[in-house]
PDB file of C-alpha atoms in Angstrom:
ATOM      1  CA  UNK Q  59       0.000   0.000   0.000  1.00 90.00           C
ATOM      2  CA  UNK Q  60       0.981   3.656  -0.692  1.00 96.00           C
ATOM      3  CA  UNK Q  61       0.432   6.724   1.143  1.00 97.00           C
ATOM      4  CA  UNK Q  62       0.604   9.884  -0.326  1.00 98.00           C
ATOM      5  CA  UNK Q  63       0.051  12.978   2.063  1.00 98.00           C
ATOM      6  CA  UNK Q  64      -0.894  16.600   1.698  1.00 98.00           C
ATOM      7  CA  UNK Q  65       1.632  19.086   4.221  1.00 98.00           C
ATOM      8  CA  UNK Q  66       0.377  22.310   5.207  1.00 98.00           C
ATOM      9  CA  UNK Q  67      -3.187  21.414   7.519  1.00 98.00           C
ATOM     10  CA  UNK Q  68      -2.000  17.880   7.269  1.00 98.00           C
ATOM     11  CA  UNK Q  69       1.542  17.078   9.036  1.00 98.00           C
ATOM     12  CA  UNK Q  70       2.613  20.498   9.577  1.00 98.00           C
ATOM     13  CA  UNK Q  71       0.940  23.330  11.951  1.00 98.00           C
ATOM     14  CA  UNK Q  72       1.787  26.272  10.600  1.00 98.00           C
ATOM     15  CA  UNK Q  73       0.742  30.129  10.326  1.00 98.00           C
ATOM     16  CA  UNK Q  74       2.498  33.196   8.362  1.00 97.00           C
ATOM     17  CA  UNK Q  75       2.099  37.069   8.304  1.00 97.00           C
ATOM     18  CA  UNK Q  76       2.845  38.620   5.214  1.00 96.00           C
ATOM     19  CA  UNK Q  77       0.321  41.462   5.916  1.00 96.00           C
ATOM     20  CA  UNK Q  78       3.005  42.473   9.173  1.00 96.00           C
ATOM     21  CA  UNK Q  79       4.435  46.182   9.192  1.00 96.00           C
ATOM     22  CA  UNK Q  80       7.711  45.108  10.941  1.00 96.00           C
ATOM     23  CA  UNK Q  81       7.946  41.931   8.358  1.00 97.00           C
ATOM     24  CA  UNK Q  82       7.376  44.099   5.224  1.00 97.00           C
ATOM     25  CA  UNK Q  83       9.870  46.643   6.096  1.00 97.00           C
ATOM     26  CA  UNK Q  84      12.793  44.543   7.336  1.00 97.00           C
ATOM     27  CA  UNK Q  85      12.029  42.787   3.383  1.00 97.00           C
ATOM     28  CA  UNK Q  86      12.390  45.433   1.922  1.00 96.00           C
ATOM     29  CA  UNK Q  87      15.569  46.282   3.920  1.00 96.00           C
ATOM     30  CA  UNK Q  88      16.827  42.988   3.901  1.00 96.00           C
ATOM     31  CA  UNK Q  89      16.504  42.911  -0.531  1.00 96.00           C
ATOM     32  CA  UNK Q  90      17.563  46.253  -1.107  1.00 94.00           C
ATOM     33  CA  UNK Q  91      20.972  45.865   0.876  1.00 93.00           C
ATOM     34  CA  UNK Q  92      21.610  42.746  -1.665  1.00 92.00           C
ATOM     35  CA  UNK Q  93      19.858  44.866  -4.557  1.00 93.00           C
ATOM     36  CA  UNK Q  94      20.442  48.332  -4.695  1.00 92.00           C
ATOM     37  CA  UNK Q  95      19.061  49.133  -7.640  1.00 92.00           C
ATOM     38  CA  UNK Q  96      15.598  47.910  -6.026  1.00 92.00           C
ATOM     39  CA  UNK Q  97      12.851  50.408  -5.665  1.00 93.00           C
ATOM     40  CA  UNK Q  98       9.650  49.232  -3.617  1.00 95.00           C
ATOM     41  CA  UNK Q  99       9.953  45.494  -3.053  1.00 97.00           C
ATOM     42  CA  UNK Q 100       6.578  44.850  -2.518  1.00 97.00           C
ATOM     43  CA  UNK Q 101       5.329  46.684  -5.605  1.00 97.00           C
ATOM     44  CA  UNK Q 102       8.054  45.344  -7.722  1.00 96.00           C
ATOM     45  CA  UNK Q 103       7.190  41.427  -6.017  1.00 97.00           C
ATOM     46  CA  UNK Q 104       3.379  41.989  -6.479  1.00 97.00           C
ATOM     47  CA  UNK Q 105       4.064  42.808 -10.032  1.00 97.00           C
ATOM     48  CA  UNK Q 106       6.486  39.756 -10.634  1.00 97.00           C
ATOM     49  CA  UNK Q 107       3.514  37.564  -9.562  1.00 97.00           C
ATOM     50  CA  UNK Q 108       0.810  38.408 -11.016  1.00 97.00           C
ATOM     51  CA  UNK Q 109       3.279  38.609 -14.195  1.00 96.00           C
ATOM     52  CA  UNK Q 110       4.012  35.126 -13.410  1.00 96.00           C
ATOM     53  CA  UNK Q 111       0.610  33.978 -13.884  1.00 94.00           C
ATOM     54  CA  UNK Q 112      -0.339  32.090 -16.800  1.00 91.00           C
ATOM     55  CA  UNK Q 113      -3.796  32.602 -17.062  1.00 92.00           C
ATOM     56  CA  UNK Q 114      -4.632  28.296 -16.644  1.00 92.00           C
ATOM     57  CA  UNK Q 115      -6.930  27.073 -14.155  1.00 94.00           C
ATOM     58  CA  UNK Q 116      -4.710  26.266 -10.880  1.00 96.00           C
ATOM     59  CA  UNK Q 117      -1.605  27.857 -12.225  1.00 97.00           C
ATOM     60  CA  UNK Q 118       1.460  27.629  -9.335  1.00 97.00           C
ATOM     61  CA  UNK Q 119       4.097  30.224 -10.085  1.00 98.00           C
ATOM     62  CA  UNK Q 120       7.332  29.273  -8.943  1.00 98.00           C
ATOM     63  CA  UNK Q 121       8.646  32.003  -6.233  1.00 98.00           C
ATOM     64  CA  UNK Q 122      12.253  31.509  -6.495  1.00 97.00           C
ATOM     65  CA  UNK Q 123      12.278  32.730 -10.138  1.00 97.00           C
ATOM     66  CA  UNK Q 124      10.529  35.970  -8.255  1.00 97.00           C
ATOM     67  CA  UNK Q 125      13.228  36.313  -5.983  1.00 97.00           C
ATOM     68  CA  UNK Q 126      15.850  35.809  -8.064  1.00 96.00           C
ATOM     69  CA  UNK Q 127      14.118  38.255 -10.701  1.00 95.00           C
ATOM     70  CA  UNK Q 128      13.753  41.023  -7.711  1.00 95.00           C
ATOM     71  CA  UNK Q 129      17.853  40.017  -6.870  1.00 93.00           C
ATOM     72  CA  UNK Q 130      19.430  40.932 -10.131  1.00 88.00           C
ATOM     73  CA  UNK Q 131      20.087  37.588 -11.215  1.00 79.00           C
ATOM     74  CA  UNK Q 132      21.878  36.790  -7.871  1.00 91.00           C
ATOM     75  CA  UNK Q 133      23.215  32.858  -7.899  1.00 95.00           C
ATOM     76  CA  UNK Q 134      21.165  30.622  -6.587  1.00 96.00           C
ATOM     77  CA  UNK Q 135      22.884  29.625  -2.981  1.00 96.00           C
ATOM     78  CA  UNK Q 136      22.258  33.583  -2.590  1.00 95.00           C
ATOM     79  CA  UNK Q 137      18.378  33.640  -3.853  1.00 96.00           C
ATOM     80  CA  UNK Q 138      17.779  30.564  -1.670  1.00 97.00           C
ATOM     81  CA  UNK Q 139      18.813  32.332   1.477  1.00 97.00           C
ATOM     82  CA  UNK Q 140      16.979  35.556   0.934  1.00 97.00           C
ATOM     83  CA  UNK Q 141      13.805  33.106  -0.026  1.00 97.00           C
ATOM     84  CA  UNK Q 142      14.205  31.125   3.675  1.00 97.00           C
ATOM     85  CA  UNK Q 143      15.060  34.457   4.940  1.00 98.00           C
ATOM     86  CA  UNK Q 144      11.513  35.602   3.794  1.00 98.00           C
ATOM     87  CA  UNK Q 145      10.027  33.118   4.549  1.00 98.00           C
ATOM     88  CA  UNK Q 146      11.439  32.781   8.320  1.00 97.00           C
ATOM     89  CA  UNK Q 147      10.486  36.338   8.994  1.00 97.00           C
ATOM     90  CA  UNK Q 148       6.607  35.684   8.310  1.00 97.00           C
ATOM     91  CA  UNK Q 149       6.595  32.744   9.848  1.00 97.00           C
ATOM     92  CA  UNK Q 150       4.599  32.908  13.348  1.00 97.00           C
ATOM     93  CA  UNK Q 151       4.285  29.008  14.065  1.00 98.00           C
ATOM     94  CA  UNK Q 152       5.731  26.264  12.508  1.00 98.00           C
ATOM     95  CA  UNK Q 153       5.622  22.595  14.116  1.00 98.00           C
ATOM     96  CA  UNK Q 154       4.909  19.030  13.674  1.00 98.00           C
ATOM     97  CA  UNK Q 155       0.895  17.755  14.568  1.00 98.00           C
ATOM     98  CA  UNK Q 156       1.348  15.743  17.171  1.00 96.00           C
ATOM     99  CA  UNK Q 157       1.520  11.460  16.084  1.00 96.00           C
ATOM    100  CA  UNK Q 158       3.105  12.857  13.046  1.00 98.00           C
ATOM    101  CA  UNK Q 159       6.119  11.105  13.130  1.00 97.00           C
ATOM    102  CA  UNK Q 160       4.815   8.192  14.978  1.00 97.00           C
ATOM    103  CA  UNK Q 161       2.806   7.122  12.535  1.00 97.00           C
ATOM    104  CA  UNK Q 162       5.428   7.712   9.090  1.00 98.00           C
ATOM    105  CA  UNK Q 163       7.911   5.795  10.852  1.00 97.00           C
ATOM    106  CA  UNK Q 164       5.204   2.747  11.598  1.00 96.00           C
ATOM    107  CA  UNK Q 165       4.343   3.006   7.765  1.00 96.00           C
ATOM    108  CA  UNK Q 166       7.494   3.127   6.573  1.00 95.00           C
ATOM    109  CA  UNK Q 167       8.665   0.445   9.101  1.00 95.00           C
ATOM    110  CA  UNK Q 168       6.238  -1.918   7.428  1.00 93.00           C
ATOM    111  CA  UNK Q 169       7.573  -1.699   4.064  1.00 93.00           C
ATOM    112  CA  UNK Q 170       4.767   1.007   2.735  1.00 94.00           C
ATOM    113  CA  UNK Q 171       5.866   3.769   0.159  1.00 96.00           C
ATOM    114  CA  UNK Q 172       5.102   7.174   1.511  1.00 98.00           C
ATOM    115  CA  UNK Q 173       4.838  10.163  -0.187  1.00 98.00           C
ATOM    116  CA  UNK Q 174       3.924  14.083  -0.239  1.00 98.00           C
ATOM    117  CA  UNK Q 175       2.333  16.063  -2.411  1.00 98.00           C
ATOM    118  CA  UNK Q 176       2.004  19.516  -1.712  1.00 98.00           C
ATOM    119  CA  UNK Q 177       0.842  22.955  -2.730  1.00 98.00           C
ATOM    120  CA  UNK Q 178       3.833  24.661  -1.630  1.00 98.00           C
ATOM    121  CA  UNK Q 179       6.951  26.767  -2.817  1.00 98.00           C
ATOM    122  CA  UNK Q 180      10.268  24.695  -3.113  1.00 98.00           C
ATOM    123  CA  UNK Q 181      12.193  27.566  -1.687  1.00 98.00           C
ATOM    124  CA  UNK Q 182       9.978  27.746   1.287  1.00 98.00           C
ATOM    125  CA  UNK Q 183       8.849  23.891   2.185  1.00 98.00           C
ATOM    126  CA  UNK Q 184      12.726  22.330   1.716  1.00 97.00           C
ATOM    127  CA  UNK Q 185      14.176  23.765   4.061  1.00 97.00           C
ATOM    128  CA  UNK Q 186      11.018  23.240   6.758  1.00 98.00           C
ATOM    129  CA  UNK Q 187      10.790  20.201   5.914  1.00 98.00           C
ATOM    130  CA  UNK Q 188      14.567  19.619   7.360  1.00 97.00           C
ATOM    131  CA  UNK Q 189      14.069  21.871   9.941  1.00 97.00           C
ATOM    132  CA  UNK Q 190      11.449  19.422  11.254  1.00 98.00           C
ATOM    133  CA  UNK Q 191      12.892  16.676  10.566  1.00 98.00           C
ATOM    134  CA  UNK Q 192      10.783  15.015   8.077  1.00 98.00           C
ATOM    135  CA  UNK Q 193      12.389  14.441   4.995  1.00 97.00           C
ATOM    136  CA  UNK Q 194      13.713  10.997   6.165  1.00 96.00           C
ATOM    137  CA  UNK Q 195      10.207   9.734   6.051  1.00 97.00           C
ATOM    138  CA  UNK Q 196       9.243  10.656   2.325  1.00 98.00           C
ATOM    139  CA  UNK Q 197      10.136   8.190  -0.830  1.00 97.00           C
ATOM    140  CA  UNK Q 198       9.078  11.126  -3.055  1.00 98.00           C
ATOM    141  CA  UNK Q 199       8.254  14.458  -3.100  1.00 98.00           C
ATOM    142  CA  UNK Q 200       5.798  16.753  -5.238  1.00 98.00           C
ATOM    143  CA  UNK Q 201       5.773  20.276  -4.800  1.00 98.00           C
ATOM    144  CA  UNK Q 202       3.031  22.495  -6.850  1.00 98.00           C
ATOM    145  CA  UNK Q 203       5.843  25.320  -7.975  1.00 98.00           C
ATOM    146  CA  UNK Q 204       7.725  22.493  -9.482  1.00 97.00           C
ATOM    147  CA  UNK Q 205       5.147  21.250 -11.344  1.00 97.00           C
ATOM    148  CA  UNK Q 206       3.321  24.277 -12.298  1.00 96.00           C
ATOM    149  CA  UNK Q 207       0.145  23.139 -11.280  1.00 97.00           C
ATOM    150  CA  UNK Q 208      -1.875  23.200  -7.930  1.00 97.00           C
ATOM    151  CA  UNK Q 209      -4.226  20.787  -6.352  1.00 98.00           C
ATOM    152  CA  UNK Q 210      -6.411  20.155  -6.807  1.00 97.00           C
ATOM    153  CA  UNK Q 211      -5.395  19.760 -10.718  1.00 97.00           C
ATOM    154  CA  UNK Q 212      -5.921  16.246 -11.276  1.00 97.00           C
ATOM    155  CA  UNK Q 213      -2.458  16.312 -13.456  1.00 98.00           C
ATOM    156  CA  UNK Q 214      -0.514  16.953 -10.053  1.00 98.00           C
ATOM    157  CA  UNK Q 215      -1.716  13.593  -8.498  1.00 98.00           C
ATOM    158  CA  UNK Q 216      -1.431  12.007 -12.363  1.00 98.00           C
ATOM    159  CA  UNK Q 217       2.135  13.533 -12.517  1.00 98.00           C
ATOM    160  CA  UNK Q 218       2.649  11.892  -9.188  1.00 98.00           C
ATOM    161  CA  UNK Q 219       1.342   8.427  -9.661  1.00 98.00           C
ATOM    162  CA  UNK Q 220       3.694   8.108 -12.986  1.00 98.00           C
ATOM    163  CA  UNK Q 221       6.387   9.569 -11.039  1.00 98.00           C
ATOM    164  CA  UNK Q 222       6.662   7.066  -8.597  1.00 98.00           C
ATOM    165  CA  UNK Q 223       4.690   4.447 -10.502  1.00 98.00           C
ATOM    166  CA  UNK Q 224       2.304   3.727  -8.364  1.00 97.00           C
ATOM    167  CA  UNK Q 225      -1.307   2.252  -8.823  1.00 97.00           C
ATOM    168  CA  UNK Q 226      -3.804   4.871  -8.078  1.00 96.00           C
ATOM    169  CA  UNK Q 227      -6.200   1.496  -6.682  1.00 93.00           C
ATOM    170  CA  UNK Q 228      -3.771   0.592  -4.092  1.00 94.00           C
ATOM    171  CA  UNK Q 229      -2.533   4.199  -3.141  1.00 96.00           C
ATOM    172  CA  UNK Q 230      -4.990   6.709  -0.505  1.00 97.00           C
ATOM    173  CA  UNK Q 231      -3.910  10.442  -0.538  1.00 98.00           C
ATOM    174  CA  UNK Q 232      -4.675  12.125   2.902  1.00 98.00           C
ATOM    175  CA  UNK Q 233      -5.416  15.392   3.291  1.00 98.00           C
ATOM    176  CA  UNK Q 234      -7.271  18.049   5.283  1.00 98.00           C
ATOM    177  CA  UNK Q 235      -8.971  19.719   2.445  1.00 98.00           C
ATOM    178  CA  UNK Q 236     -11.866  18.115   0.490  1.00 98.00           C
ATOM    179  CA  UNK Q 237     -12.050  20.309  -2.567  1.00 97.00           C
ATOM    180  CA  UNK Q 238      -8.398  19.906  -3.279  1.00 97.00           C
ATOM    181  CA  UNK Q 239      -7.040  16.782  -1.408  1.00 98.00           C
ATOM    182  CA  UNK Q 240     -10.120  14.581  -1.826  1.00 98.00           C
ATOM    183  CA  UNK Q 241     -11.660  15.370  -4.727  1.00 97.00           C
ATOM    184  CA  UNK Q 242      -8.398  15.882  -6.524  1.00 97.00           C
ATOM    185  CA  UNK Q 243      -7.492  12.845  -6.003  1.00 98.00           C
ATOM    186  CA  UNK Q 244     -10.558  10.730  -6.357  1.00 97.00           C
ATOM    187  CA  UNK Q 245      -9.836  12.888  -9.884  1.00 97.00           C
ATOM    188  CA  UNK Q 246      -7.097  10.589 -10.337  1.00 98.00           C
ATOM    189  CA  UNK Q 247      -8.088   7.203  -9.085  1.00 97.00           C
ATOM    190  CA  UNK Q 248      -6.909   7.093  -5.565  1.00 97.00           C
ATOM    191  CA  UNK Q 249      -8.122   6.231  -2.565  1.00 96.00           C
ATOM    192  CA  UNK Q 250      -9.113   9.168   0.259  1.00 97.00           C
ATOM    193  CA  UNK Q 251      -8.768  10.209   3.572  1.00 97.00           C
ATOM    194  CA  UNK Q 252      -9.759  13.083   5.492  1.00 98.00           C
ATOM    195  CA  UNK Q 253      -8.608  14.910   8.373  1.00 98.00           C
ATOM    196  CA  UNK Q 254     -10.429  18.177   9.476  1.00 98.00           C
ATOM    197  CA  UNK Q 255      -7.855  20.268  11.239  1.00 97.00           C
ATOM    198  CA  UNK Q 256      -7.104  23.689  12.423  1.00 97.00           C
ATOM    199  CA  UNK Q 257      -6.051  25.249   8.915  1.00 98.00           C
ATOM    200  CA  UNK Q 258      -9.133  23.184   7.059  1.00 98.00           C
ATOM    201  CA  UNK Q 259     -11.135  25.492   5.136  1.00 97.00           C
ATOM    202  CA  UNK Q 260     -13.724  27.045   6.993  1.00 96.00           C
ATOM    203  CA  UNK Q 261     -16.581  25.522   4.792  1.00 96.00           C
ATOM    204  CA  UNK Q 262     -15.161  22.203   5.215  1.00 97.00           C
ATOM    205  CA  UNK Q 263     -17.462  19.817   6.993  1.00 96.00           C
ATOM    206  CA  UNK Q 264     -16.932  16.493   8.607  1.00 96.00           C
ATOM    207  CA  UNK Q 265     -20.102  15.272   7.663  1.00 96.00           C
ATOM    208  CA  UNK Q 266     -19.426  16.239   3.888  1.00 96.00           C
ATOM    209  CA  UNK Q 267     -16.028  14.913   4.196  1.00 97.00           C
ATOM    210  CA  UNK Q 268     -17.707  11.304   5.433  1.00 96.00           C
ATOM    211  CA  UNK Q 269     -19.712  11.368   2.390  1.00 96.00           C
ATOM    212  CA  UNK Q 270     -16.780  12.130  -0.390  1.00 96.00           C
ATOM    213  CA  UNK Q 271     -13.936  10.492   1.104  1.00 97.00           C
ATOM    214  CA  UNK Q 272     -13.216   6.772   1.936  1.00 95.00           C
ATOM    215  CA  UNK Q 273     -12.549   7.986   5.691  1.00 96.00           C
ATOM    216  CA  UNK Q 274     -13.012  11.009   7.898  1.00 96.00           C
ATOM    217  CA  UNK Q 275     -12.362  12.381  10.995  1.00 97.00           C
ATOM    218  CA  UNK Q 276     -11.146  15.240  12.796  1.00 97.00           C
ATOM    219  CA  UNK Q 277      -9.005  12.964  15.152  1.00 96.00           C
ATOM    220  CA  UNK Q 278      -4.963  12.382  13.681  1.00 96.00           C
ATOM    221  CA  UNK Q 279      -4.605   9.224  15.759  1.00 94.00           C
ATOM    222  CA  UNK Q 280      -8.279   7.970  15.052  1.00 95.00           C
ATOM    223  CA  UNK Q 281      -6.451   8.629  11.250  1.00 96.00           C
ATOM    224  CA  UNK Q 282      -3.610   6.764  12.074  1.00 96.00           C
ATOM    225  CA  UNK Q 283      -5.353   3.618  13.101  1.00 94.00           C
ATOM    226  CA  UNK Q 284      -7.271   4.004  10.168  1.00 95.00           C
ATOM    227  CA  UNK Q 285      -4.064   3.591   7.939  1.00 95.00           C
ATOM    228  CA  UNK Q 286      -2.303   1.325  10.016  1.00 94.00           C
ATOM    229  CA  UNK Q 287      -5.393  -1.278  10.375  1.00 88.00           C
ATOM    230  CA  UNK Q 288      -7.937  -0.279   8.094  1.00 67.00           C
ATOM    231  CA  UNK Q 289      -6.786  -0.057   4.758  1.00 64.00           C
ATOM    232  CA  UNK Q 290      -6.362  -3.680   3.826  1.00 51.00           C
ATOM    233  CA  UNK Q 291      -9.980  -4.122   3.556  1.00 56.00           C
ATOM    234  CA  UNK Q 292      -9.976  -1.931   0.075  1.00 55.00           C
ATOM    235  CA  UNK Q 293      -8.156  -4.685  -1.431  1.00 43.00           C
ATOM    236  CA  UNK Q 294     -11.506  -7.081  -1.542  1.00 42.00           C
ATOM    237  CA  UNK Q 295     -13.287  -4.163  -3.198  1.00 47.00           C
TER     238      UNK Q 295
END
């Protein structure tokens, strides 16, 4: 059996400020020491974006091309540490759920592929990733500004399943969102879970989560049983 997880809501506990006085200016510090020739680096980042879109329906841009846009054409080692730099400074909370870790290293302990897939920026989620302490537990990894695509795209969780080649009918994707973690990847074939947590959409409901995914609950370790015991019944379906 695979497991394929969602981060953000999911694993990970986190919450960011961009909208912070004392954040925005020590940015805009911080870039125009390496950047001189950098006017407002908000304006100038806005723009960037929104040039960055491409118009398609869950379009991910990729930030570190921003940054490294906004730099001057800095190398990368530099644009990476002005990206975790930003990304550090908005940060406000940033840990591990708790049975996390318990239950990745049970999975992965029994032989079980395990996997993320995540709507994320590369130059942000890398480096948290290893700051927690969880890369060890991941076969794979798919991050949306990588791909160029955003859950809950069904060609993320297609680009995945090649990827890794794994069989959507014996792989469940768990996630705390149901428009893009469940329905995404029912999208593509896979099995479901659900887990309503603190950074769930506000709209999100358990009871419509019971009725679109193959298991809900707002409980991590009523989750983890659930993968650890329950999943070998899909097989007879």
């Amino acid at each position: 059996m695979n497991f394929v997880f969602d981060l953000y809501g999911t694993l990970i506990d986190i919450h960011t400020d961009e909208s912070n006085v004392k954040f925005r200016a020590a940015v805009q510090k911080y870039f125009k020491r390496l950047n001189p020739r950098l006017g407002d680096f908000w304006a100038e980042y806005a723009g960037l974006c929104a040039l960055a879109e491409t118009g398609e329906e869950f379009c991910e841009i990729d930030l570190f091309a921003v940054f490294k846009k906004l730099m001057g054409g800095a190398d990368d080692k530099t644009v990476l540490k002005a990206a975790t730099y930003f990304r550090k400074k908005s940060r406000l909370k940033l840990k591990v759920y708790g049975g996390v870790k318990g239950l990745l290293k049970e999975l992965r302990s029994r032989g079980a592929g395990v996997y993320l897939v995540s709507n994320a920026q590369t130059c942000f989620t890398v480096e948290e990733l290893k700051k927690l302490k969880l890369t060890r537990y991941f076969n794979g990894v798919v991050i949306s500004s990588d791909f160029g695509k955003k859950k809950p795209s069904v060609e993320i969780f297609q680009y995945a399943l090649q990827k890794f080649k794994l069989d959507p009918r014996e792989t469940v994707y768990i996630g705390n969102e149901i428009a893009a973690d469940v329905c995404g990847a029912k999208a593509a074939g896979m099995r479901t879970a659900y887990i309503k947590s603190n950074l769930s959409p506000a709209d999100d409901s358990l009871a419509t989560a019971e009725k679109q995914a193959d298991f809900a609950t707002d409980n991590f370790y009523k989750l983890s049983r659930f993968l650890l015991t329950g999943c070998g019944e899909w097989k007879k379906d």
